[in-house]
Amino acid sequence: MAAKTVLIVYAHQSAGSFNAAVKDAAVEVLEKQGCNVLVSDLYEMKFKATATKEDITGAVKNPEHFCYGEETKLAWQEGRLASDIVEEHKKLKEADIVIFQVRLLYIRNPISFILFLLLLGVLVVLFCLFQFPMYWFSVPAIMKGWMDRVLTLGFAYTLEKRYSAGIFREKKAMLSFTTGSHETMFSSNGINGDMNVTLWPVQNGVLNYCGFQVLAPQVFWAPTRLSAEARDSLLKGWRTRLQGLLSEAPLSFPPVDSFDEVKGFQLKPEVHEKQADSPFGLTVGHHLGKRLPPHSQMKAGV
């Protein structure tokens, strides 16, 4: 049986940060469960954040009017993408779970090691996790660059293969991040607004769009404002969650067949009708003019 593999996409500049401690805990606990854990340490890799013509080897199809999505799709089909994108594709293609988190990989040449495991047929990535400090209510620029460049048209999505019919529908992904503000400030009546709204663009517009089963995020509220003991408690809770992470149920999003393509992908009347008696909308984005469903981007099964 192939080993399960977790890909952690990590974005923090300091190995001494709380984000690094969170990432290290994930690696330790998941490896003890028998997982192969890969880490794309974006700052250590000096990962290029900008989506440009340099991401394509050779001539572009239309130099007069460069369209990044179409040009990189063609380059992907013809094997002409930049090497750093290709290497991330290899990791992501094999991953079942992706965790967007922060740093590691103690292997001198991780790419060669990954290719070796793939050759042996023992590497099956289970999970992709993104670990990061929240910047301006979103991911850091270097992680956004990873999403822009690695989630290539054709490789990660097409117009026919997205959302519940997406290319990565058999894979899981989640966000794990720290904030600079306390939890109360990200409430529905807090000064920063509802965290469920903040998370919708990335969790729905990136992860769910590509078909990932999106697990509830791991949010570490304002760790720099806490005592060392309180931060240790947060890490303990994270380690506990990691024990059952691979079997967690994902957040709920309406499937593609809830929308009528002929009518411009509008929600079908029967879906509207099922929601008629509810005081809440269907999701944060599909609110139907009603109150937002509480915690729908923060907890599964609500």
PDB file of C-alpha atoms in Angstrom:
ATOM      1  CA  MET A   1       0.000   0.000   0.000  1.00  0.00           C
ATOM      2  CA  ALA A   2       1.381   3.419  -0.976  1.00  0.00           C
ATOM      3  CA  ALA A   3       2.355   5.715   1.855  1.00  0.00           C
ATOM      4  CA  LYS A   4       0.121   8.717   2.468  1.00  0.00           C
ATOM      5  CA  THR A   5       1.765  12.035   1.724  1.00  0.00           C
ATOM      6  CA  VAL A   6       0.987  15.491   3.025  1.00  0.00           C
ATOM      7  CA  LEU A   7       2.161  18.625   1.244  1.00  0.00           C
ATOM      8  CA  ILE A   8       2.645  21.681   3.454  1.00  0.00           C
ATOM      9  CA  VAL A   9       2.939  25.028   1.671  1.00  0.00           C
ATOM     10  CA  TYR A  10       4.688  27.281   4.186  1.00  0.00           C
ATOM     11  CA  ALA A  11       5.140  31.043   4.119  1.00  0.00           C
ATOM     12  CA  HIS A  12       7.050  32.660   6.952  1.00  0.00           C
ATOM     13  CA  GLN A  13      10.471  34.287   6.972  1.00  0.00           C
ATOM     14  CA  SER A  14      11.622  33.158  10.426  1.00  0.00           C
ATOM     15  CA  ALA A  15      12.468  29.664  11.662  1.00  0.00           C
ATOM     16  CA  GLY A  16      11.936  30.974  15.194  1.00  0.00           C
ATOM     17  CA  SER A  17       8.360  32.113  14.626  1.00  0.00           C
ATOM     18  CA  PHE A  18       5.156  30.669  16.061  1.00  0.00           C
ATOM     19  CA  ASN A  19       4.175  29.758  12.495  1.00  0.00           C
ATOM     20  CA  ALA A  20       7.330  27.658  12.281  1.00  0.00           C
ATOM     21  CA  ALA A  21       6.425  25.922  15.543  1.00  0.00           C
ATOM     22  CA  VAL A  22       2.969  25.152  14.137  1.00  0.00           C
ATOM     23  CA  LYS A  23       4.502  23.720  10.979  1.00  0.00           C
ATOM     24  CA  ASP A  24       7.052  21.677  12.906  1.00  0.00           C
ATOM     25  CA  ALA A  25       4.274  20.212  15.053  1.00  0.00           C
ATOM     26  CA  ALA A  26       2.346  19.204  11.922  1.00  0.00           C
ATOM     27  CA  VAL A  27       5.387  17.497  10.431  1.00  0.00           C
ATOM     28  CA  GLU A  28       6.160  15.616  13.645  1.00  0.00           C
ATOM     29  CA  VAL A  29       2.627  14.398  14.349  1.00  0.00           C
ATOM     30  CA  LEU A  30       1.842  13.440  10.738  1.00  0.00           C
ATOM     31  CA  GLU A  31       5.123  11.597  10.274  1.00  0.00           C
ATOM     32  CA  LYS A  32       4.384   9.597  13.424  1.00  0.00           C
ATOM     33  CA  GLN A  33       1.140   8.541  11.717  1.00  0.00           C
ATOM     34  CA  GLY A  34       3.198   7.099   8.860  1.00  0.00           C
ATOM     35  CA  CYS A  35       2.765   9.995   6.428  1.00  0.00           C
ATOM     36  CA  ASN A  36       5.448  11.265   4.083  1.00  0.00           C
ATOM     37  CA  VAL A  37       5.474  15.014   4.733  1.00  0.00           C
ATOM     38  CA  LEU A  38       6.744  17.374   2.044  1.00  0.00           C
ATOM     39  CA  VAL A  39       7.234  21.073   2.725  1.00  0.00           C
ATOM     40  CA  SER A  40       7.436  23.831   0.153  1.00  0.00           C
ATOM     41  CA  ASP A  41       9.169  26.537   2.195  1.00  0.00           C
ATOM     42  CA  LEU A  42       8.439  29.454  -0.101  1.00  0.00           C
ATOM     43  CA  TYR A  43      10.801  32.017   1.427  1.00  0.00           C
ATOM     44  CA  GLU A  44      13.637  29.504   1.717  1.00  0.00           C
ATOM     45  CA  MET A  45      13.034  28.529  -1.922  1.00  0.00           C
ATOM     46  CA  LYS A  46      12.919  32.218  -2.919  1.00  0.00           C
ATOM     47  CA  PHE A  47       9.771  31.277  -4.791  1.00  0.00           C
ATOM     48  CA  LYS A  48       8.892  33.772  -7.514  1.00  0.00           C
ATOM     49  CA  ALA A  49       5.575  35.411  -6.651  1.00  0.00           C
ATOM     50  CA  THR A  50       4.813  37.239  -9.906  1.00  0.00           C
ATOM     51  CA  ALA A  51       2.976  35.635 -12.827  1.00  0.00           C
ATOM     52  CA  THR A  52       4.921  36.748 -15.920  1.00  0.00           C
ATOM     53  CA  LYS A  53       6.136  35.641 -19.369  1.00  0.00           C
ATOM     54  CA  GLU A  54       9.240  34.267 -17.656  1.00  0.00           C
ATOM     55  CA  ASP A  55       7.075  31.369 -16.437  1.00  0.00           C
ATOM     56  CA  ILE A  56       7.128  30.039 -20.009  1.00  0.00           C
ATOM     57  CA  THR A  57      10.109  28.535 -21.796  1.00  0.00           C
ATOM     58  CA  GLY A  58      10.313  29.516 -25.439  1.00  0.00           C
ATOM     59  CA  ALA A  59       8.096  31.810 -27.462  1.00  0.00           C
ATOM     60  CA  VAL A  60       4.592  32.767 -26.367  1.00  0.00           C
ATOM     61  CA  LYS A  61       1.647  32.290 -28.691  1.00  0.00           C
ATOM     62  CA  ASN A  62       0.501  35.914 -28.711  1.00  0.00           C
ATOM     63  CA  PRO A  63       3.248  38.369 -27.715  1.00  0.00           C
ATOM     64  CA  GLU A  64       1.094  41.311 -28.783  1.00  0.00           C
ATOM     65  CA  HIS A  65      -1.577  40.544 -26.213  1.00  0.00           C
ATOM     66  CA  PHE A  66      -0.148  38.240 -23.537  1.00  0.00           C
ATOM     67  CA  CYS A  67      -2.861  36.262 -21.704  1.00  0.00           C
ATOM     68  CA  TYR A  68      -1.216  34.499 -18.754  1.00  0.00           C
ATOM     69  CA  GLY A  69      -3.888  31.836 -18.257  1.00  0.00           C
ATOM     70  CA  GLU A  70      -4.065  30.719 -21.886  1.00  0.00           C
ATOM     71  CA  GLU A  71      -0.309  30.940 -22.460  1.00  0.00           C
ATOM     72  CA  THR A  72       0.566  28.893 -19.372  1.00  0.00           C
ATOM     73  CA  LYS A  73      -2.099  26.328 -20.223  1.00  0.00           C
ATOM     74  CA  LEU A  74      -0.470  25.855 -23.626  1.00  0.00           C
ATOM     75  CA  ALA A  75       3.001  25.770 -22.057  1.00  0.00           C
ATOM     76  CA  TRP A  76       1.793  23.148 -19.553  1.00  0.00           C
ATOM     77  CA  GLN A  77       0.390  21.005 -22.368  1.00  0.00           C
ATOM     78  CA  GLU A  78       3.665  21.291 -24.304  1.00  0.00           C
ATOM     79  CA  GLY A  79       5.978  20.855 -21.298  1.00  0.00           C
ATOM     80  CA  ARG A  80       7.345  24.409 -21.446  1.00  0.00           C
ATOM     81  CA  LEU A  81       6.535  25.775 -17.986  1.00  0.00           C
ATOM     82  CA  ALA A  82       9.247  27.172 -15.712  1.00  0.00           C
ATOM     83  CA  SER A  83      11.030  24.515 -13.659  1.00  0.00           C
ATOM     84  CA  ASP A  84       9.847  25.804 -10.271  1.00  0.00           C
ATOM     85  CA  ILE A  85       6.210  25.501 -11.360  1.00  0.00           C
ATOM     86  CA  VAL A  86       6.815  22.022 -12.759  1.00  0.00           C
ATOM     87  CA  GLU A  87       8.340  20.839  -9.471  1.00  0.00           C
ATOM     88  CA  GLU A  88       5.346  22.130  -7.489  1.00  0.00           C
ATOM     89  CA  HIS A  89       3.010  20.440  -9.979  1.00  0.00           C
ATOM     90  CA  LYS A  90       4.750  17.135  -9.271  1.00  0.00           C
ATOM     91  CA  LYS A  91       4.155  17.515  -5.541  1.00  0.00           C
ATOM     92  CA  LEU A  92       0.573  18.663  -5.919  1.00  0.00           C
ATOM     93  CA  LYS A  93      -0.371  16.044  -8.475  1.00  0.00           C
ATOM     94  CA  GLU A  94       0.519  13.262  -6.059  1.00  0.00           C
ATOM     95  CA  ALA A  95      -0.984  14.974  -3.013  1.00  0.00           C
ATOM     96  CA  ASP A  96      -4.283  13.922  -1.528  1.00  0.00           C
ATOM     97  CA  ILE A  97      -4.115  16.570   1.165  1.00  0.00           C
ATOM     98  CA  VAL A  98      -2.529  20.019   0.948  1.00  0.00           C
ATOM     99  CA  ILE A  99      -1.919  22.090   4.096  1.00  0.00           C
ATOM    100  CA  PHE A 100      -1.143  25.750   3.522  1.00  0.00           C
ATOM    101  CA  GLN A 101       1.143  26.367   6.488  1.00  0.00           C
ATOM    102  CA  VAL A 102       4.875  27.293   6.958  1.00  0.00           C
ATOM    103  CA  ARG A 103       8.551  25.897   6.694  1.00  0.00           C
ATOM    104  CA  LEU A 104      10.696  22.721   6.799  1.00  0.00           C
ATOM    105  CA  LEU A 105      12.226  19.913   4.692  1.00  0.00           C
ATOM    106  CA  TYR A 106      15.535  18.792   6.085  1.00  0.00           C
ATOM    107  CA  ILE A 107      16.632  17.106   2.872  1.00  0.00           C
ATOM    108  CA  ARG A 108      19.581  18.613   0.993  1.00  0.00           C
ATOM    109  CA  ASN A 109      17.976  18.041  -2.387  1.00  0.00           C
ATOM    110  CA  PRO A 110      14.202  17.629  -1.771  1.00  0.00           C
ATOM    111  CA  ILE A 111      13.211  17.590  -5.440  1.00  0.00           C
ATOM    112  CA  SER A 112      15.502  14.642  -6.227  1.00  0.00           C
ATOM    113  CA  PHE A 113      14.195  12.830  -3.149  1.00  0.00           C
ATOM    114  CA  ILE A 114      10.568  13.395  -4.178  1.00  0.00           C
ATOM    115  CA  LEU A 115      11.237  12.190  -7.735  1.00  0.00           C
ATOM    116  CA  PHE A 116      12.976   9.107  -6.319  1.00  0.00           C
ATOM    117  CA  LEU A 117       9.920   8.243  -4.211  1.00  0.00           C
ATOM    118  CA  LEU A 118       7.613   8.801  -7.171  1.00  0.00           C
ATOM    119  CA  LEU A 119       9.772   6.470  -9.255  1.00  0.00           C
ATOM    120  CA  LEU A 120       9.453   3.769  -6.589  1.00  0.00           C
ATOM    121  CA  GLY A 121       5.690   4.274  -6.516  1.00  0.00           C
ATOM    122  CA  VAL A 122       5.621   4.841  -2.758  1.00  0.00           C
ATOM    123  CA  LEU A 123       4.557   8.482  -2.761  1.00  0.00           C
ATOM    124  CA  VAL A 124       0.855   9.300  -2.725  1.00  0.00           C
ATOM    125  CA  VAL A 125       0.229  12.790  -1.342  1.00  0.00           C
ATOM    126  CA  LEU A 126      -2.832  12.910   0.847  1.00  0.00           C
ATOM    127  CA  PHE A 127      -3.229  16.448   2.002  1.00  0.00           C
ATOM    128  CA  CYS A 128      -2.183  20.002   1.219  1.00  0.00           C
ATOM    129  CA  LEU A 129      -1.881  22.491   4.104  1.00  0.00           C
ATOM    130  CA  PHE A 130      -1.159  26.215   3.787  1.00  0.00           C
ATOM    131  CA  GLN A 131       0.544  27.738   6.866  1.00  0.00           C
ATOM    132  CA  PHE A 132       1.006  31.502   7.009  1.00  0.00           C
ATOM    133  CA  PRO A 133       0.543  34.712   8.965  1.00  0.00           C
ATOM    134  CA  MET A 134      -2.506  36.582   7.696  1.00  0.00           C
ATOM    135  CA  TYR A 135      -1.453  39.653   5.696  1.00  0.00           C
ATOM    136  CA  TRP A 136      -4.095  42.307   4.970  1.00  0.00           C
ATOM    137  CA  PHE A 137      -6.956  39.836   5.539  1.00  0.00           C
ATOM    138  CA  SER A 138      -5.454  37.361   3.057  1.00  0.00           C
ATOM    139  CA  VAL A 139      -2.397  35.222   2.338  1.00  0.00           C
ATOM    140  CA  PRO A 140       1.109  36.725   1.977  1.00  0.00           C
ATOM    141  CA  ALA A 141       2.120  37.777  -1.543  1.00  0.00           C
ATOM    142  CA  ILE A 142       4.536  34.861  -1.924  1.00  0.00           C
ATOM    143  CA  MET A 143       1.764  32.350  -1.170  1.00  0.00           C
ATOM    144  CA  LYS A 144      -0.674  34.133  -3.472  1.00  0.00           C
ATOM    145  CA  GLY A 145       2.051  33.862  -6.112  1.00  0.00           C
ATOM    146  CA  TRP A 146       2.223  30.124  -5.501  1.00  0.00           C
ATOM    147  CA  MET A 147      -1.527  29.891  -6.094  1.00  0.00           C
ATOM    148  CA  ASP A 148      -1.387  32.119  -9.180  1.00  0.00           C
ATOM    149  CA  ARG A 149       1.473  30.206 -10.786  1.00  0.00           C
ATOM    150  CA  VAL A 150       1.070  26.602  -9.609  1.00  0.00           C
ATOM    151  CA  LEU A 151      -2.705  26.292  -9.967  1.00  0.00           C
ATOM    152  CA  THR A 152      -2.315  26.499 -13.723  1.00  0.00           C
ATOM    153  CA  LEU A 153      -5.265  26.507 -16.120  1.00  0.00           C
ATOM    154  CA  GLY A 154      -5.565  22.965 -17.464  1.00  0.00           C
ATOM    155  CA  PHE A 155      -3.516  21.436 -14.659  1.00  0.00           C
ATOM    156  CA  ALA A 156      -5.631  22.606 -11.705  1.00  0.00           C
ATOM    157  CA  TYR A 157      -8.937  23.589 -13.319  1.00  0.00           C
ATOM    158  CA  THR A 158     -10.854  24.099 -16.549  1.00  0.00           C
ATOM    159  CA  LEU A 159     -14.248  25.662 -17.199  1.00  0.00           C
ATOM    160  CA  GLU A 160     -15.688  22.145 -17.326  1.00  0.00           C
ATOM    161  CA  LYS A 161     -13.788  20.858 -14.298  1.00  0.00           C
ATOM    162  CA  ARG A 162     -14.248  23.135 -11.303  1.00  0.00           C
ATOM    163  CA  TYR A 163     -15.958  23.225  -7.925  1.00  0.00           C
ATOM    164  CA  SER A 164     -17.513  19.818  -7.075  1.00  0.00           C
ATOM    165  CA  ALA A 165     -16.500  18.535 -10.526  1.00  0.00           C
ATOM    166  CA  GLY A 166     -12.992  19.905 -10.081  1.00  0.00           C
ATOM    167  CA  ILE A 167      -9.721  18.226 -10.966  1.00  0.00           C
ATOM    168  CA  PHE A 168      -8.653  17.949  -7.298  1.00  0.00           C
ATOM    169  CA  ARG A 169     -11.967  16.648  -5.963  1.00  0.00           C
ATOM    170  CA  GLU A 170     -10.253  13.561  -4.493  1.00  0.00           C
ATOM    171  CA  LYS A 171      -7.790  15.724  -2.547  1.00  0.00           C
ATOM    172  CA  LYS A 172      -8.137  17.724   0.655  1.00  0.00           C
ATOM    173  CA  ALA A 173      -6.749  21.147   1.519  1.00  0.00           C
ATOM    174  CA  MET A 174      -6.842  23.490   4.469  1.00  0.00           C
ATOM    175  CA  LEU A 175      -5.578  26.832   5.710  1.00  0.00           C
ATOM    176  CA  SER A 176      -3.638  27.143   8.965  1.00  0.00           C
ATOM    177  CA  PHE A 177      -2.727  30.683   9.926  1.00  0.00           C
ATOM    178  CA  THR A 178      -2.024  33.225  12.628  1.00  0.00           C
ATOM    179  CA  THR A 179      -3.731  36.590  13.026  1.00  0.00           C
ATOM    180  CA  GLY A 180      -2.568  39.867  14.492  1.00  0.00           C
ATOM    181  CA  SER A 181      -5.996  40.591  15.997  1.00  0.00           C
ATOM    182  CA  HIS A 182      -8.022  38.862  18.676  1.00  0.00           C
ATOM    183  CA  GLU A 183     -10.948  36.603  17.790  1.00  0.00           C
ATOM    184  CA  THR A 184     -13.534  39.140  18.997  1.00  0.00           C
ATOM    185  CA  MET A 185     -12.291  41.603  16.367  1.00  0.00           C
ATOM    186  CA  PHE A 186     -13.146  39.089  13.612  1.00  0.00           C
ATOM    187  CA  SER A 187     -16.724  38.506  14.782  1.00  0.00           C
ATOM    188  CA  SER A 188     -19.894  39.566  12.957  1.00  0.00           C
ATOM    189  CA  ASN A 189     -19.977  42.785  14.970  1.00  0.00           C
ATOM    190  CA  GLY A 190     -16.205  43.151  15.449  1.00  0.00           C
ATOM    191  CA  ILE A 191     -14.176  45.933  13.864  1.00  0.00           C
ATOM    192  CA  ASN A 192     -12.531  43.583  11.331  1.00  0.00           C
ATOM    193  CA  GLY A 193     -15.784  41.930  10.316  1.00  0.00           C
ATOM    194  CA  ASP A 194     -16.825  38.281  10.187  1.00  0.00           C
ATOM    195  CA  MET A 195     -13.917  35.865   9.623  1.00  0.00           C
ATOM    196  CA  ASN A 196     -16.293  33.678   7.604  1.00  0.00           C
ATOM    197  CA  VAL A 197     -16.519  36.475   5.039  1.00  0.00           C
ATOM    198  CA  THR A 198     -12.746  37.003   5.082  1.00  0.00           C
ATOM    199  CA  LEU A 199     -12.106  33.326   4.315  1.00  0.00           C
ATOM    200  CA  TRP A 200     -14.648  32.965   1.488  1.00  0.00           C
ATOM    201  CA  PRO A 201     -12.440  34.261  -1.384  1.00  0.00           C
ATOM    202  CA  VAL A 202      -9.623  31.775  -0.701  1.00  0.00           C
ATOM    203  CA  GLN A 203     -11.567  28.773   0.581  1.00  0.00           C
ATOM    204  CA  ASN A 204     -14.274  28.987  -2.086  1.00  0.00           C
ATOM    205  CA  GLY A 205     -12.633  31.009  -4.852  1.00  0.00           C
ATOM    206  CA  VAL A 206      -9.332  29.091  -4.889  1.00  0.00           C
ATOM    207  CA  LEU A 207      -9.531  25.769  -3.045  1.00  0.00           C
ATOM    208  CA  ASN A 208     -13.148  24.757  -3.672  1.00  0.00           C
ATOM    209  CA  TYR A 209     -12.912  26.176  -7.205  1.00  0.00           C
ATOM    210  CA  CYS A 210     -10.142  23.673  -7.980  1.00  0.00           C
ATOM    211  CA  GLY A 211     -12.241  20.888  -6.488  1.00  0.00           C
ATOM    212  CA  PHE A 212     -10.430  20.413  -3.176  1.00  0.00           C
ATOM    213  CA  GLN A 213     -12.397  19.108  -0.236  1.00  0.00           C
ATOM    214  CA  VAL A 214     -11.777  22.055   2.088  1.00  0.00           C
ATOM    215  CA  LEU A 215     -11.260  21.267   5.756  1.00  0.00           C
ATOM    216  CA  ALA A 216     -12.107  23.781   8.468  1.00  0.00           C
ATOM    217  CA  PRO A 217      -9.237  26.240   8.930  1.00  0.00           C
ATOM    218  CA  GLN A 218      -6.908  26.210  11.902  1.00  0.00           C
ATOM    219  CA  VAL A 219      -6.837  29.770  13.219  1.00  0.00           C
ATOM    220  CA  PHE A 220      -4.350  30.864  15.863  1.00  0.00           C
ATOM    221  CA  TRP A 221      -5.725  34.136  17.203  1.00  0.00           C
ATOM    222  CA  ALA A 222      -3.093  36.814  17.946  1.00  0.00           C
ATOM    223  CA  PRO A 223      -0.365  34.500  19.300  1.00  0.00           C
ATOM    224  CA  THR A 224       2.127  37.386  19.632  1.00  0.00           C
ATOM    225  CA  ARG A 225      -0.193  38.948  22.213  1.00  0.00           C
ATOM    226  CA  LEU A 226      -0.299  35.807  24.360  1.00  0.00           C
ATOM    227  CA  SER A 227       1.960  34.420  27.067  1.00  0.00           C
ATOM    228  CA  ALA A 228       4.373  31.577  26.340  1.00  0.00           C
ATOM    229  CA  GLU A 229       2.109  29.249  28.307  1.00  0.00           C
ATOM    230  CA  ALA A 230      -0.922  30.249  26.227  1.00  0.00           C
ATOM    231  CA  ARG A 231       1.012  29.676  22.990  1.00  0.00           C
ATOM    232  CA  ASP A 232       2.046  26.237  24.234  1.00  0.00           C
ATOM    233  CA  SER A 233      -1.623  25.506  24.877  1.00  0.00           C
ATOM    234  CA  LEU A 234      -2.461  26.470  21.288  1.00  0.00           C
ATOM    235  CA  LEU A 235       0.195  24.093  19.986  1.00  0.00           C
ATOM    236  CA  LYS A 236      -1.131  21.308  22.201  1.00  0.00           C
ATOM    237  CA  GLY A 237      -4.613  21.797  20.743  1.00  0.00           C
ATOM    238  CA  TRP A 238      -3.171  21.714  17.222  1.00  0.00           C
ATOM    239  CA  ARG A 239      -1.337  18.462  17.936  1.00  0.00           C
ATOM    240  CA  THR A 240      -4.576  16.960  19.185  1.00  0.00           C
ATOM    241  CA  ARG A 241      -6.434  17.972  16.033  1.00  0.00           C
ATOM    242  CA  LEU A 242      -3.660  16.573  13.830  1.00  0.00           C
ATOM    243  CA  GLN A 243      -4.255  13.121  15.294  1.00  0.00           C
ATOM    244  CA  GLY A 244      -7.576  12.870  13.440  1.00  0.00           C
ATOM    245  CA  LEU A 245      -7.036  15.417  10.676  1.00  0.00           C
ATOM    246  CA  LEU A 246      -6.869  12.965   7.774  1.00  0.00           C
ATOM    247  CA  SER A 247     -10.363  11.649   8.525  1.00  0.00           C
ATOM    248  CA  GLU A 248     -12.103  15.002   9.118  1.00  0.00           C
ATOM    249  CA  ALA A 249     -15.234  15.879   7.146  1.00  0.00           C
ATOM    250  CA  PRO A 250     -14.901  18.917   4.846  1.00  0.00           C
ATOM    251  CA  LEU A 251     -16.807  22.180   4.833  1.00  0.00           C
ATOM    252  CA  SER A 252     -20.010  22.306   2.787  1.00  0.00           C
ATOM    253  CA  PHE A 253     -20.303  24.046  -0.577  1.00  0.00           C
ATOM    254  CA  PRO A 254     -23.174  23.726  -3.070  1.00  0.00           C
ATOM    255  CA  PRO A 255     -22.375  21.243  -5.872  1.00  0.00           C
ATOM    256  CA  VAL A 256     -22.154  22.306  -9.496  1.00  0.00           C
ATOM    257  CA  ASP A 257     -25.496  20.696 -10.315  1.00  0.00           C
ATOM    258  CA  SER A 258     -27.209  23.181  -7.996  1.00  0.00           C
ATOM    259  CA  PHE A 259     -26.740  25.779 -10.728  1.00  0.00           C
ATOM    260  CA  ASP A 260     -28.378  26.114 -14.141  1.00  0.00           C
ATOM    261  CA  GLU A 261     -25.741  26.538 -16.840  1.00  0.00           C
ATOM    262  CA  VAL A 262     -28.327  27.569 -19.445  1.00  0.00           C
ATOM    263  CA  LYS A 263     -29.387  30.468 -17.213  1.00  0.00           C
ATOM    264  CA  GLY A 264     -25.862  31.700 -16.577  1.00  0.00           C
ATOM    265  CA  PHE A 265     -25.108  29.328 -13.687  1.00  0.00           C
ATOM    266  CA  GLN A 266     -27.878  30.739 -11.517  1.00  0.00           C
ATOM    267  CA  LEU A 267     -29.021  28.740  -8.498  1.00  0.00           C
ATOM    268  CA  LYS A 268     -31.815  26.383  -9.540  1.00  0.00           C
ATOM    269  CA  PRO A 269     -35.371  27.172  -8.282  1.00  0.00           C
ATOM    270  CA  GLU A 270     -35.631  23.874  -6.398  1.00  0.00           C
ATOM    271  CA  VAL A 271     -32.501  24.744  -4.407  1.00  0.00           C
ATOM    272  CA  HIS A 272     -34.039  28.115  -3.573  1.00  0.00           C
ATOM    273  CA  GLU A 273     -37.203  26.376  -2.447  1.00  0.00           C
ATOM    274  CA  LYS A 274     -35.355  24.033  -0.082  1.00  0.00           C
ATOM    275  CA  GLN A 275     -33.783  27.064   1.567  1.00  0.00           C
ATOM    276  CA  ALA A 276     -37.043  29.045   1.729  1.00  0.00           C
ATOM    277  CA  ASP A 277     -37.874  28.255   5.357  1.00  0.00           C
ATOM    278  CA  SER A 278     -34.363  28.784   6.646  1.00  0.00           C
ATOM    279  CA  PRO A 279     -33.510  32.129   8.274  1.00  0.00           C
ATOM    280  CA  PHE A 280     -30.044  31.821   6.749  1.00  0.00           C
ATOM    281  CA  GLY A 281     -28.627  31.889   3.264  1.00  0.00           C
ATOM    282  CA  LEU A 282     -27.052  28.839   1.664  1.00  0.00           C
ATOM    283  CA  THR A 283     -23.432  29.964   2.082  1.00  0.00           C
ATOM    284  CA  VAL A 284     -21.475  33.152   2.709  1.00  0.00           C
ATOM    285  CA  GLY A 285     -21.442  33.831  -1.025  1.00  0.00           C
ATOM    286  CA  HIS A 286     -24.877  32.432  -1.838  1.00  0.00           C
ATOM    287  CA  HIS A 287     -26.667  34.282   0.941  1.00  0.00           C
ATOM    288  CA  LEU A 288     -29.944  34.742  -1.005  1.00  0.00           C
ATOM    289  CA  GLY A 289     -30.445  38.117   0.644  1.00  0.00           C
ATOM    290  CA  LYS A 290     -30.670  36.468   4.083  1.00  0.00           C
ATOM    291  CA  ARG A 291     -28.464  36.352   7.159  1.00  0.00           C
ATOM    292  CA  LEU A 292     -25.158  34.596   6.614  1.00  0.00           C
ATOM    293  CA  PRO A 293     -25.055  31.014   7.883  1.00  0.00           C
ATOM    294  CA  PRO A 294     -22.998  31.119  11.115  1.00  0.00           C
ATOM    295  CA  HIS A 295     -19.530  29.512  11.118  1.00  0.00           C
ATOM    296  CA  SER A 296     -19.997  27.985   7.649  1.00  0.00           C
ATOM    297  CA  GLN A 297     -16.379  28.765   6.681  1.00  0.00           C
ATOM    298  CA  MET A 298     -15.022  27.842  10.098  1.00  0.00           C
ATOM    299  CA  LYS A 299     -16.713  24.558  11.031  1.00  0.00           C
ATOM    300  CA  ALA A 300     -17.810  21.462   9.117  1.00  0.00           C
ATOM    301  CA  GLY A 301     -21.420  20.305   9.283  1.00  0.00           C
ATOM    302  CA  VAL A 302     -23.058  23.681   9.863  1.00  0.00           C
TER     303      VAL A 302
END
